[in-house]
Coordinates of C-alpha atoms in Angstrom, one line a residue:
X127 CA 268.2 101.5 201.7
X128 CA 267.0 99.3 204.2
X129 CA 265.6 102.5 206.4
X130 CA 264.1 103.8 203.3
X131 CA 262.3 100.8 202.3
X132 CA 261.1 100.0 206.1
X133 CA 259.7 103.8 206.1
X134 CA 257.9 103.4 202.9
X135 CA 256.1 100.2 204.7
X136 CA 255.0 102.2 207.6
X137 CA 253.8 105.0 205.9
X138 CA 251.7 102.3 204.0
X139 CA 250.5 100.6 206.9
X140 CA 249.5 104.0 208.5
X141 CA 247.1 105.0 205.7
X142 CA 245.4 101.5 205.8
X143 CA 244.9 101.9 209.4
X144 CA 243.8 105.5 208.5
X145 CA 241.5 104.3 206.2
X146 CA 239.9 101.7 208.2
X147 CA 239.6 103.9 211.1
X148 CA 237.8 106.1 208.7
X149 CA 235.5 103.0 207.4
X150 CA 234.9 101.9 211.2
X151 CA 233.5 105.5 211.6
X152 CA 231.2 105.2 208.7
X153 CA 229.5 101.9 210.4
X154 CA 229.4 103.0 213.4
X155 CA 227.2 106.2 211.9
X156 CA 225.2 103.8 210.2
X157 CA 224.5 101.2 213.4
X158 CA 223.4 104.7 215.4
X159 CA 221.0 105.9 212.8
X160 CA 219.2 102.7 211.9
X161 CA 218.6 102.1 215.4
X162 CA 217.3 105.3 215.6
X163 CA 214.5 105.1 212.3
X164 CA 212.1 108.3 212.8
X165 CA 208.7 107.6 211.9
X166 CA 206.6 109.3 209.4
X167 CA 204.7 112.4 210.2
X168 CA 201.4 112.3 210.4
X169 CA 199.3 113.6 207.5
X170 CA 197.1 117.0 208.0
X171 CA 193.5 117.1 208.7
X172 CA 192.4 118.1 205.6
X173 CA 194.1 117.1 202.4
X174 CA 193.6 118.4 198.9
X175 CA 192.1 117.1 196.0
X176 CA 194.2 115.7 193.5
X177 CA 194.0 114.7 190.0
X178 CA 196.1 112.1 188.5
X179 CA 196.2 111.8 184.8
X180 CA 197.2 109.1 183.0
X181 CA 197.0 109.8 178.9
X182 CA 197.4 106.3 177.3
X183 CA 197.2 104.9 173.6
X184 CA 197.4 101.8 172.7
X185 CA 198.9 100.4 175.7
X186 CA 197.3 97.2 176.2
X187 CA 199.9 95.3 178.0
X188 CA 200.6 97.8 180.4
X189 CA 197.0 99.8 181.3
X190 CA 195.7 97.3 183.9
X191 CA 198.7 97.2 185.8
X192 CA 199.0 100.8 185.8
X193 CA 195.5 101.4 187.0
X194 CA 196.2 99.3 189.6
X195 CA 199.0 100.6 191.3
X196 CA 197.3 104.4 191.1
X197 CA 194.8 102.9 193.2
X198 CA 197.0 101.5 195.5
X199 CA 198.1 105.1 196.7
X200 CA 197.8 106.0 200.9
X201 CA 195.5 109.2 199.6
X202 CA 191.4 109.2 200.8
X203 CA 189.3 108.6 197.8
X204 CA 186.8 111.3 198.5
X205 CA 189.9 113.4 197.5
X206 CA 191.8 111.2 194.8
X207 CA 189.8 111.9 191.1
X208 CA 192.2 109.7 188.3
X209 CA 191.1 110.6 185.0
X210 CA 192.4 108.1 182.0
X211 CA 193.0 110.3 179.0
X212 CA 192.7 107.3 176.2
X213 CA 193.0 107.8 172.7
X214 CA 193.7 104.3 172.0
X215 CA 192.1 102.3 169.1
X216 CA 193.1 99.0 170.1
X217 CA 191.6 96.3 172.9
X218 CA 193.6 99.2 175.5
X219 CA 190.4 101.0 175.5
X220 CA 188.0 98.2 176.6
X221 CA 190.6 97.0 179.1
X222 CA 190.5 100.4 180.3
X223 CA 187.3 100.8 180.7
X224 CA 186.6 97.5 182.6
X225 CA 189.2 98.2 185.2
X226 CA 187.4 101.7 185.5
X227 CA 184.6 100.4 185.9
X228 CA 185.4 97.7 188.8
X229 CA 187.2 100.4 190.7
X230 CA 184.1 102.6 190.4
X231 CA 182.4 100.2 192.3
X232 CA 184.7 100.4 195.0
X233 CA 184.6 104.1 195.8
X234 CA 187.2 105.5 193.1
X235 CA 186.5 108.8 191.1
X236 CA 187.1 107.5 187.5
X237 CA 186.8 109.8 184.2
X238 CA 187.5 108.1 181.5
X239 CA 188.1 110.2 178.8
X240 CA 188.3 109.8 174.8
X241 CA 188.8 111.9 172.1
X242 CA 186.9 111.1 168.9
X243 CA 189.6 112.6 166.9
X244 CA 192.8 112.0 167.9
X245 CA 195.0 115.1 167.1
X246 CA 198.0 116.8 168.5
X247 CA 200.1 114.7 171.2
X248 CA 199.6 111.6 173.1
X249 CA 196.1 111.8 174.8
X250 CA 196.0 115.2 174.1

């Protein structure tokens, strides 16, 4: 019994020792490839335009923040147009348009858009 039980224990103790061999492994992987960090490519001569569109309505505690952080993109402005699609008819629209507006003065290509009617889905 005593054979059987002793056995059992070392059959124990050699898949915990297993296992942490295994976990040892892991770290080590993980030491050896944050030392070794790869930086980001650099980006191509010429880029595309891109249009970012950001439909809104009545979103008033939310639109300035999100205007924000669109600017706040690593893309050239000369090839960055952001067009806010607002259908809002609440103070969203004049918020809107004064953070447009101070971002036009800093280089940004703004459209402002709104619909007279507003039909169909959000910002249609």
């Amino acid at each position: 019994m005593a054979t059987i039980i002793l056995l059992l224990y070392g059959l124990c103790l050699l898949f915990i020792f297993c296992f942490s061999m295994s976990q040892l492994h892991l770290s080590a992987q993980f030491l050896k490839a944050s030392h070794n960090k790869q930086k980001q490519p650099d980006l191509p001569a010429i880029l595309p335009s891109v249009t970012i569109q950001l439909p809104v309505y009545n979103e008033r505690l939310v639109i300035e923040r999100l205007i924000d952080h669109i600017v706040q993109m690593n893309y050239p402005k000369a090839n960055l147009q952001i067009q806010v699609l607002d259908d809002s008819d609440d103070e969203t629209l004049q918020l809107a348009h004064q953070k447009v507006a101070f971002y036009r003065q800093q280089g940004f290509v703004f459209v402002h858009i709104q619909r007279p009617v507003r039909t169909g889905f959000k910002a249609g």
